[in-house]
Amino acid sequence: MTTELNRDTLTVAMITRNEEKAIGKVLADIRRVVPDADVLVVDSSTDRTAEIAAELGARVIKQFPPRGYGPAMDTALRSGLGQVVVTLDCDDTYPAERIPELARLILDQGYDVVDGSRLQSKPAAMPWLNYLANWGFALMASALFFCRLTDLHSGMRAYRKSVIDGLQYHPRGAALPVELLLRPLKMGKRLKVVFIEYRERIGQTTMRPLESAWWTLRRIVNVRFS
């Protein structure tokens, strides 16, 4: 018997900043596969992203002026109503149709974190430099944490809400998904990796590669040796 996916069991959480070109499509994709889930948007936009999300039935938390990716993600995770929080980037790069699978791996099979890895092979939508950096950092973390990891930066993950509630991490700074994956692993929580499709984004990226690389290394070392 599979668990029903509704507001009590599942929150789909996204952080947004000027995503008005993509928000409508992404929310429609989510509602198609999990129509009764709690859908949460933490928004720092200057365009109509928040208004569109609210019109389409999402629960919107405004974070303005922007405080950065980490604090926004922290708010999204802590504010989930469901037993599971599935994160998703609001740029149409991730397959919303996989949300039920990720959620039920936690609800029905007992995992604590499910990582939607983009890196079974190099995605066509990912530049070679990004791919090689992701591959190298994943290899480093695999050696340090004695667990085969493939994607430390995925924007599509499922987290058991009770694990998030008990997790202490540092939201400020780039590359927070690295810490959100490694801290539960260090605590002995059950991790499942599933490979997912990664598509061309709608809109412009705001990622800063050098800053992200520095924070990735910093978070790997801090979690491993703290």
Coordinates of C-alpha atoms in Angstrom, one line a residue:
M1 CA 0.0 0.0 0.0
T2 CA 1.4 3.4 -1.0
T3 CA 1.0 6.6 1.0
E4 CA -1.3 9.2 -0.3
L5 CA 0.5 12.3 -1.4
N6 CA -1.3 15.3 0.1
R7 CA -0.6 18.4 2.2
D8 CA 0.0 16.3 5.3
T9 CA 2.6 14.1 3.6
L10 CA 4.3 16.1 0.9
T11 CA 5.6 19.7 0.4
V12 CA 7.1 20.6 -2.9
A13 CA 9.4 23.6 -2.2
M14 CA 11.0 26.0 -4.6
I15 CA 13.0 29.2 -4.1
T16 CA 12.5 31.8 -6.9
R17 CA 14.0 35.0 -8.1
N18 CA 12.6 36.6 -11.3
E19 CA 11.3 33.3 -12.7
E20 CA 8.1 34.6 -14.3
K21 CA 8.9 33.0 -17.6
A22 CA 9.0 29.5 -16.0
I23 CA 6.8 29.5 -12.9
G24 CA 3.5 28.8 -14.6
K25 CA 4.8 25.8 -16.5
V26 CA 6.6 24.3 -13.5
L27 CA 3.6 24.7 -11.2
A28 CA 1.4 23.1 -13.8
D29 CA 3.8 20.2 -14.1
I30 CA 3.8 19.8 -10.3
R31 CA 0.0 20.0 -10.0
R32 CA -0.4 17.4 -12.7
V33 CA 1.5 14.7 -10.7
V34 CA 0.8 15.7 -7.1
P35 CA -2.4 17.8 -7.2
D36 CA -3.0 17.6 -3.5
A37 CA 0.5 18.4 -2.2
D38 CA 1.5 21.5 -0.3
V39 CA 3.4 23.7 -2.9
L40 CA 5.6 26.3 -1.4
V41 CA 7.4 29.2 -3.1
V42 CA 10.0 31.3 -1.2
D43 CA 10.3 34.3 -3.5
S44 CA 12.8 37.2 -3.8
S45 CA 11.7 38.5 -7.1
T46 CA 11.3 42.0 -8.6
D47 CA 9.0 40.7 -11.4
R48 CA 5.6 39.0 -11.2
T49 CA 6.9 35.5 -10.1
A50 CA 5.2 35.7 -6.6
E51 CA 1.9 37.0 -8.0
I52 CA 1.7 34.3 -10.7
A53 CA 2.6 31.6 -8.1
A54 CA -0.1 32.8 -5.7
E55 CA -2.7 33.0 -8.5
L56 CA -1.9 29.3 -9.4
G57 CA -2.5 28.2 -5.8
A58 CA 1.0 28.0 -4.4
R59 CA 1.8 29.1 -0.8
V60 CA 4.1 32.1 -1.1
I61 CA 6.6 33.4 1.4
K62 CA 8.2 36.7 0.4
Q63 CA 11.9 37.2 1.2
F64 CA 12.6 40.7 0.1
P65 CA 15.1 42.3 0.0
P66 CA 16.8 39.0 -1.1
R67 CA 19.0 37.4 1.6
G68 CA 20.6 34.8 -0.8
Y69 CA 20.0 31.2 -1.8
G70 CA 21.0 29.6 1.5
P71 CA 18.6 31.5 3.7
A72 CA 15.8 31.1 1.2
M73 CA 16.3 27.4 1.0
D74 CA 16.5 27.2 4.8
T75 CA 13.1 29.0 5.0
A76 CA 11.6 26.7 2.4
L77 CA 12.8 23.5 4.1
R78 CA 11.8 24.7 7.6
S79 CA 8.4 25.9 6.4
G80 CA 7.2 22.6 4.8
L81 CA 3.9 21.2 6.1
G82 CA 4.4 17.6 4.8
Q83 CA 6.3 14.7 6.2
V84 CA 8.5 14.9 3.2
V85 CA 9.9 18.1 1.5
V86 CA 10.9 17.7 -2.2
T87 CA 12.9 20.6 -3.5
L88 CA 12.8 21.6 -7.1
D89 CA 14.5 24.5 -9.1
C90 CA 11.9 26.7 -10.7
D91 CA 13.6 26.9 -14.2
D92 CA 12.2 23.7 -15.7
T93 CA 15.5 21.8 -15.6
Y94 CA 14.2 19.0 -13.3
P95 CA 11.5 16.4 -14.1
A96 CA 8.5 17.1 -11.9
E97 CA 7.0 13.7 -12.9
R98 CA 9.6 12.1 -10.6
I99 CA 8.3 13.8 -7.5
P100 CA 6.0 11.0 -6.4
E101 CA 8.8 8.4 -6.8
L102 CA 11.2 10.5 -4.6
A103 CA 8.6 11.2 -2.0
R104 CA 7.5 7.5 -1.6
L105 CA 11.1 6.3 -1.2
I106 CA 11.0 8.2 2.1
L107 CA 7.3 7.6 3.0
D108 CA 7.1 4.0 2.1
Q109 CA 10.7 2.6 2.0
G110 CA 12.3 4.3 5.0
Y111 CA 15.0 6.5 3.4
D112 CA 15.8 9.9 5.0
V113 CA 17.2 11.7 2.0
V114 CA 16.8 10.9 -1.7
D115 CA 19.2 12.6 -4.1
G116 CA 18.0 13.2 -7.6
S117 CA 21.4 12.9 -9.3
R118 CA 21.8 14.5 -12.7
L119 CA 25.1 12.8 -13.3
Q120 CA 24.7 9.3 -14.4
S121 CA 26.5 10.7 -17.5
K122 CA 27.1 14.2 -18.7
P123 CA 23.8 16.0 -19.4
A124 CA 23.6 17.8 -22.7
A125 CA 22.3 20.8 -20.8
M126 CA 25.3 21.1 -18.5
P127 CA 28.5 22.8 -19.6
W128 CA 31.6 20.7 -19.5
L129 CA 33.3 22.9 -16.9
N130 CA 30.3 22.5 -14.6
Y131 CA 30.2 18.8 -15.2
L132 CA 33.9 18.2 -14.5
A133 CA 33.7 20.3 -11.3
N134 CA 30.7 18.5 -10.1
W135 CA 32.3 15.1 -10.9
G136 CA 35.5 16.0 -9.1
F137 CA 33.8 17.3 -5.9
A138 CA 31.5 14.2 -5.8
L139 CA 34.6 12.0 -6.1
M140 CA 36.3 13.8 -3.2
A141 CA 33.2 13.6 -1.0
S142 CA 32.8 9.9 -1.8
A143 CA 36.3 9.2 -0.6
L144 CA 35.9 11.3 2.6
F145 CA 32.4 10.0 3.5
F146 CA 32.9 6.3 2.4
C147 CA 29.8 6.4 0.2
R148 CA 29.5 6.7 -3.5
L149 CA 28.1 10.1 -4.3
T150 CA 27.5 11.5 -7.8
D151 CA 25.9 14.9 -7.5
L152 CA 26.4 17.2 -4.5
H153 CA 24.6 20.2 -6.0
S154 CA 21.3 18.7 -7.2
G155 CA 18.3 21.0 -6.9
M156 CA 15.9 18.1 -6.8
R157 CA 15.9 16.1 -3.5
A158 CA 13.5 14.6 -1.1
Y159 CA 14.1 15.2 2.6
R160 CA 12.3 13.6 5.6
K161 CA 11.0 16.7 7.4
S162 CA 11.9 15.4 10.9
V163 CA 15.5 15.0 9.7
I164 CA 15.5 18.6 8.5
D165 CA 14.0 19.8 11.8
G166 CA 16.8 18.2 13.7
L167 CA 19.6 19.2 11.4
Q168 CA 22.0 22.0 12.2
Y169 CA 23.7 23.6 9.2
H170 CA 25.0 26.9 8.0
P171 CA 22.5 28.5 5.5
R172 CA 24.6 31.5 4.6
G173 CA 27.0 31.2 1.7
A174 CA 26.8 29.3 -1.6
A175 CA 26.5 25.5 -2.2
L176 CA 24.1 24.8 0.6
P177 CA 22.9 21.6 -1.1
V178 CA 26.3 20.1 -0.4
E179 CA 25.9 20.4 3.3
L180 CA 22.2 19.3 3.1
L181 CA 23.4 16.0 1.6
L182 CA 26.6 15.4 3.7
R183 CA 25.4 16.3 7.2
P184 CA 22.5 13.7 7.2
L185 CA 25.0 11.2 5.7
K186 CA 27.5 11.8 8.5
M187 CA 24.7 11.4 11.1
G188 CA 24.0 7.9 9.7
K189 CA 20.7 8.8 8.0
R190 CA 19.6 6.5 5.1
L191 CA 20.5 8.0 1.7
K192 CA 19.2 6.8 -1.7
V193 CA 20.5 8.1 -5.0
V194 CA 18.3 8.0 -8.1
F195 CA 19.3 9.3 -11.5
I196 CA 17.1 11.9 -13.2
E197 CA 17.0 13.8 -16.4
Y198 CA 18.4 17.3 -16.5
R199 CA 17.0 19.7 -19.1
E200 CA 17.8 23.1 -20.6
R201 CA 16.7 25.9 -18.3
I202 CA 14.2 28.6 -18.9
G203 CA 15.7 32.0 -18.2
Q204 CA 19.2 33.1 -17.1
T205 CA 21.4 31.4 -14.5
T206 CA 22.6 33.5 -11.5
M207 CA 25.2 30.9 -10.4
R208 CA 28.8 32.2 -9.7
P209 CA 31.1 29.3 -10.6
L210 CA 34.2 30.3 -8.6
E211 CA 32.2 31.3 -5.5
S212 CA 30.3 28.0 -5.7
A213 CA 33.5 26.0 -6.1
W214 CA 35.1 27.6 -3.0
W215 CA 32.0 27.1 -0.9
T216 CA 31.6 23.5 -2.1
L217 CA 35.2 22.7 -0.9
R218 CA 34.6 24.6 2.4
R219 CA 31.4 22.7 3.1
I220 CA 32.8 19.3 2.3
V221 CA 35.8 19.9 4.7
N222 CA 33.7 21.5 7.4
V223 CA 31.2 18.7 7.5
R224 CA 33.8 15.9 7.4
F225 CA 36.0 17.3 10.1
S226 CA 33.6 19.2 12.4

